[in-house]
Amino acid sequence: DTEVTQTPKHLVMGMTNKKSLKCEQHMGHRAMYWYKQKAKKPPELMFVYSYEKLSINESVPSRFSPECPNSSLLNLHLHALQPEDSALYLCASTPRHLFGETQYFGPGTRLLVL
Amino acid sequence: AQSVTQLDSQVPVFEEAPVELRCNYSSSVSVYLFWYVQYPNQGLQLLLKYLSGSTLVKGINGFEAEFNKSQTSFHLRKPSVHISDTAEYFCAVTYNTDKLIFGTGTRLQVFP
């Protein structure tokens, strides 16, 4: 199984809502990543988890809260988002958090904040 | 600052024609280079990568790229494109860190 899955595929939420994005992989990878991608732009790194511990936070606003409950699962909790947070949210994983490893991406969750 | 540049934001080409997508990176002692493809409404998929060894790297779907250290380039090529190659292509690099730095992307549009 070389797949990273993400749910939901699409999400529409109001600025006062709380929602969560889910990412799962069963490749035995021990590093997982959240990226944000705006239209016609490259992905921007948000968070990196290595061995279920947060190792990189790219100065992301606290309205985004990541969680890694186990080695296969990565969540992104959303609260009080702004319309400018509308984007494609991509999850990725690598065997380890090491220089040069291939990142395996999920299909993304397309988020619209109203 | 370490960076990667994709000079062409869009490349239109006819089916069965050759194509080259350009990528340049800022010089560094150690660098790993990647090309990813993103089809509409999908995530990114690795096409190929250069870590070391032969400077000509072959990837999936008939793509190849050449690492040129003197020109700090890693251009992507395909001798004959198909309609199905229409997608966004991202060059990416890591410079002695675990962080992947993406270029701004090149939209390849293949016309019949």
CSV table of C-alpha atoms in Angstrom, one decimal:
chain,number,residue,atom,x,y,z
A,1,ASP,CA,0.0,0.0,0.0
A,2,THR,CA,1.7,3.2,-1.2
A,3,GLU,CA,-1.2,5.5,-0.6
A,4,VAL,CA,-1.8,8.5,1.5
A,5,THR,CA,-5.5,9.1,2.0
A,6,GLN,CA,-7.2,12.3,3.1
A,7,THR,CA,-10.7,13.0,4.3
A,8,PRO,CA,-12.9,14.8,3.5
A,9,LYS,CA,-12.2,15.7,-0.1
A,10,HIS,CA,-14.1,18.9,0.2
A,11,LEU,CA,-15.1,21.0,3.2
A,12,VAL,CA,-17.1,24.2,3.5
A,13,MET,CA,-17.1,25.9,6.9
A,14,GLY,CA,-18.0,29.2,8.4
A,15,MET,CA,-15.6,31.3,10.4
A,16,THR,CA,-17.1,30.2,13.7
A,17,ASN,CA,-17.0,26.5,13.0
A,18,LYS,CA,-14.7,23.8,14.3
A,19,LYS,CA,-13.7,21.1,11.9
A,20,SER,CA,-10.9,18.6,11.4
A,21,LEU,CA,-9.0,17.2,8.4
A,22,LYS,CA,-7.7,13.7,8.5
A,23,CYS,CA,-4.7,12.1,6.9
A,24,GLU,CA,-3.8,8.4,7.0
A,25,GLN,CA,-1.0,6.2,5.6
A,26,HIS,CA,-0.1,2.6,6.1
A,27,MET,CA,3.3,2.5,4.6
A,28,GLY,CA,5.1,2.5,8.0
A,29,HIS,CA,6.3,6.0,7.4
A,30,ARG,CA,7.4,7.9,10.6
A,31,ALA,CA,7.3,11.4,9.3
A,32,MET,CA,4.1,13.2,8.2
A,33,TYR,CA,3.6,16.7,6.8
A,34,TRP,CA,0.8,19.3,6.4
A,35,TYR,CA,1.0,21.7,3.4
A,36,LYS,CA,-1.2,24.5,2.3
A,37,GLN,CA,-1.6,25.2,-1.4
A,38,LYS,CA,-3.3,28.3,-2.8
A,39,ALA,CA,-4.5,28.3,-6.4
A,40,LYS,CA,-1.7,28.4,-8.9
A,41,LYS,CA,0.9,28.5,-6.2
A,42,PRO,CA,3.4,25.8,-4.9
A,43,PRO,CA,2.7,24.0,-1.6
A,44,GLU,CA,3.8,25.8,1.6
A,45,LEU,CA,4.9,23.7,4.5
A,46,MET,CA,2.9,24.1,7.7
A,47,PHE,CA,3.9,21.3,10.1
A,48,VAL,CA,6.1,18.3,10.3
A,49,TYR,CA,5.7,15.4,12.7
A,50,SER,CA,8.5,13.0,13.2
A,51,TYR,CA,7.9,9.9,15.3
A,52,GLU,CA,4.6,11.4,16.4
A,53,LYS,CA,6.3,14.5,17.8
A,54,LEU,CA,5.9,17.9,16.3
A,55,SER,CA,9.3,18.8,14.8
A,56,ILE,CA,8.6,21.8,12.6
A,57,ASN,CA,5.9,24.5,12.9
A,58,GLU,CA,6.3,27.1,10.2
A,59,SER,CA,4.9,29.9,12.2
A,60,VAL,CA,1.4,28.8,11.5
A,61,PRO,CA,-1.5,30.7,13.2
A,62,SER,CA,-2.9,29.0,16.2
A,63,ARG,CA,-6.3,28.6,14.6
A,64,PHE,CA,-4.6,25.6,12.9
A,65,SER,CA,-3.9,22.9,15.4
A,66,PRO,CA,-2.1,19.7,14.3
A,67,GLU,CA,-2.3,16.3,16.1
A,68,CYS,CA,-0.6,13.0,15.5
A,69,PRO,CA,-2.4,10.4,17.6
A,70,ASN,CA,-0.3,7.5,16.2
A,71,SER,CA,2.2,6.7,13.5
A,72,SER,CA,-0.4,6.2,10.8
A,73,LEU,CA,-2.7,9.2,11.4
A,74,LEU,CA,-2.4,12.9,11.2
A,75,ASN,CA,-5.1,15.4,12.0
A,76,LEU,CA,-5.4,19.1,11.4
A,77,HIS,CA,-8.0,20.8,13.7
A,78,LEU,CA,-9.5,24.0,12.4
A,79,HIS,CA,-11.1,26.7,14.5
A,80,ALA,CA,-12.1,30.3,13.7
A,81,LEU,CA,-10.6,30.3,10.3
A,82,GLN,CA,-10.6,33.3,7.9
A,83,PRO,CA,-11.7,33.4,4.3
A,84,GLU,CA,-8.0,33.7,3.2
A,85,ASP,CA,-7.4,30.2,4.7
A,86,SER,CA,-9.4,28.8,1.8
A,87,ALA,CA,-7.0,26.5,0.0
A,88,LEU,CA,-6.1,22.9,-0.8
A,89,TYR,CA,-4.6,21.2,2.2
A,90,LEU,CA,-2.1,18.5,1.4
A,91,CYS,CA,-0.8,15.8,3.6
A,92,ALA,CA,2.5,13.9,2.8
A,93,SER,CA,4.6,11.3,4.4
A,94,THR,CA,8.2,10.0,4.3
A,95,PRO,CA,9.9,6.9,5.8
A,96,ARG,CA,11.9,9.1,8.1
A,97,HIS,CA,12.4,12.9,8.4
A,98,LEU,CA,15.6,12.9,6.5
A,99,PHE,CA,17.4,14.9,3.8
A,100,GLY,CA,16.4,13.8,0.3
A,101,GLU,CA,13.6,11.4,1.0
A,102,THR,CA,10.7,11.2,-1.4
A,103,GLN,CA,7.5,12.7,0.0
A,104,TYR,CA,4.3,10.8,-0.8
A,105,PHE,CA,1.3,13.1,-1.1
A,106,GLY,CA,-2.3,12.6,-0.5
A,107,PRO,CA,-5.0,14.0,-2.9
A,108,GLY,CA,-5.7,16.9,-0.6
A,109,THR,CA,-8.8,18.4,1.1
A,110,ARG,CA,-10.2,21.5,-0.7
A,111,LEU,CA,-11.3,23.9,2.0
A,112,LEU,CA,-13.6,26.9,1.6
A,113,VAL,CA,-14.1,29.3,4.4
A,114,LEU,CA,-17.2,31.5,4.2
B,1,ALA,CA,18.6,32.7,0.5
B,2,GLN,CA,18.3,29.2,-1.0
B,3,SER,CA,15.8,29.0,-3.7
B,4,VAL,CA,14.6,27.3,-6.9
B,5,THR,CA,13.4,29.1,-10.0
B,6,GLN,CA,11.1,27.9,-12.7
B,7,LEU,CA,11.3,30.6,-15.3
B,8,ASP,CA,8.3,29.5,-17.4
B,9,SER,CA,4.9,29.8,-15.8
B,10,GLN,CA,3.2,28.2,-18.8
B,11,VAL,CA,4.4,26.0,-21.6
B,12,PRO,CA,2.0,25.3,-24.5
B,13,VAL,CA,2.9,22.4,-26.8
B,14,PHE,CA,1.3,20.2,-29.4
B,15,GLU,CA,0.8,16.5,-28.9
B,16,GLU,CA,3.8,14.4,-29.9
B,17,ALA,CA,6.2,17.4,-29.8
B,18,PRO,CA,9.2,17.4,-27.4
B,19,VAL,CA,9.1,19.6,-24.3
B,20,GLU,CA,11.6,21.0,-21.8
B,21,LEU,CA,10.6,22.5,-18.5
B,22,ARG,CA,13.3,24.6,-17.0
B,23,CYS,CA,14.5,24.6,-13.4
B,24,ASN,CA,17.4,26.5,-11.8
B,25,TYR,CA,18.5,26.3,-8.2
B,26,SER,CA,20.8,28.5,-6.1
B,27,SER,CA,24.2,27.0,-5.7
B,28,SER,CA,25.0,24.8,-2.8
B,29,VAL,CA,27.5,22.1,-1.9
B,30,SER,CA,24.9,19.5,-1.3
B,31,VAL,CA,21.6,19.5,-3.0
B,32,TYR,CA,18.9,17.0,-3.8
B,33,LEU,CA,16.6,17.8,-6.7
B,34,PHE,CA,13.1,16.6,-7.4
B,35,TRP,CA,10.4,17.0,-10.1
B,36,TYR,CA,6.8,16.5,-9.0
B,37,VAL,CA,3.6,16.6,-11.1
B,38,GLN,CA,0.2,17.7,-10.0
B,39,TYR,CA,-2.8,16.7,-12.2
B,40,PRO,CA,-6.0,18.8,-11.8
B,41,ASN,CA,-7.7,18.3,-8.4
B,42,GLN,CA,-5.0,15.9,-7.2
B,43,GLY,CA,-2.0,15.8,-4.9
B,44,LEU,CA,1.6,15.8,-6.0
B,45,GLN,CA,3.3,12.7,-7.5
B,46,LEU,CA,7.1,12.2,-7.8
B,47,LEU,CA,8.3,12.1,-11.4
B,48,LEU,CA,12.0,11.7,-10.6
B,49,LYS,CA,14.8,12.8,-8.3
B,50,TYR,CA,18.5,13.3,-8.3
B,51,LEU,CA,20.5,12.4,-5.2
B,52,SER,CA,23.9,11.5,-6.6
B,53,GLY,CA,25.5,9.5,-9.3
B,54,SER,CA,24.6,9.7,-13.0
B,55,THR,CA,23.5,13.2,-13.9
B,56,LEU,CA,20.8,11.9,-16.3
B,57,VAL,CA,17.9,10.7,-14.3
B,58,LYS,CA,15.0,8.8,-15.8
B,59,GLY,CA,11.6,9.0,-14.3
B,60,ILE,CA,8.0,7.8,-14.8
B,61,ASN,CA,5.8,8.4,-17.8
B,62,GLY,CA,8.8,8.9,-20.2
B,63,PHE,CA,10.3,11.9,-18.4
B,64,GLU,CA,13.9,12.5,-17.8
B,65,ALA,CA,16.0,15.3,-16.3
B,66,GLU,CA,19.7,16.2,-16.4
B,67,PHE,CA,21.5,17.6,-13.4
B,68,ASN,CA,24.0,20.3,-14.5
B,69,LYS,CA,26.1,21.5,-11.6
B,70,SER,CA,28.0,24.2,-13.6
B,71,GLN,CA,24.7,25.8,-14.7
B,72,THR,CA,22.9,24.9,-11.5
B,73,SER,CA,20.0,23.5,-13.5
B,74,PHE,CA,17.8,20.5,-13.5
B,75,HIS,CA,15.6,20.7,-16.6
B,76,LEU,CA,12.9,18.2,-17.2
B,77,ARG,CA,12.4,16.8,-20.7
B,78,LYS,CA,10.1,14.5,-22.6
B,79,PRO,CA,10.7,13.6,-26.3
B,80,SER,CA,7.0,13.2,-27.2
B,81,VAL,CA,4.2,14.5,-25.0
B,82,HIS,CA,0.6,13.3,-24.7
B,83,ILE,CA,-2.6,15.1,-24.0
B,84,SER,CA,-2.5,13.3,-20.6
B,85,ASP,CA,0.7,15.1,-19.7
B,86,THR,CA,-1.3,18.3,-19.2
B,87,ALA,CA,-0.6,19.2,-15.6
B,88,GLU,CA,1.3,21.5,-13.2
B,89,TYR,CA,5.0,20.6,-12.8
B,90,PHE,CA,7.0,21.6,-9.7
B,91,CYS,CA,10.7,21.5,-9.4
B,92,ALA,CA,11.8,21.1,-5.7
B,93,VAL,CA,15.1,21.1,-3.9
B,94,THR,CA,16.5,20.3,-0.4
B,95,TYR,CA,19.7,22.0,0.7
B,96,ASN,CA,21.3,20.0,3.5
B,97,THR,CA,18.0,20.2,5.4
B,98,ASP,CA,14.9,18.1,5.6
B,99,LYS,CA,12.8,20.9,4.2
B,100,LEU,CA,11.6,20.7,0.6
B,101,ILE,CA,11.6,24.1,-1.3
B,102,PHE,CA,9.3,24.2,-4.3
B,103,GLY,CA,9.5,26.3,-7.4
B,104,THR,CA,6.5,28.3,-8.5
B,105,GLY,CA,5.4,25.7,-10.9
B,106,THR,CA,5.1,25.3,-14.7
B,107,ARG,CA,1.7,24.7,-16.3
B,108,LEU,CA,2.2,22.3,-19.2
B,109,GLN,CA,-0.7,22.5,-21.7
B,110,VAL,CA,-0.7,19.9,-24.4
B,111,PHE,CA,-2.9,20.6,-27.4
B,112,PRO,CA,-4.2,18.0,-30.0
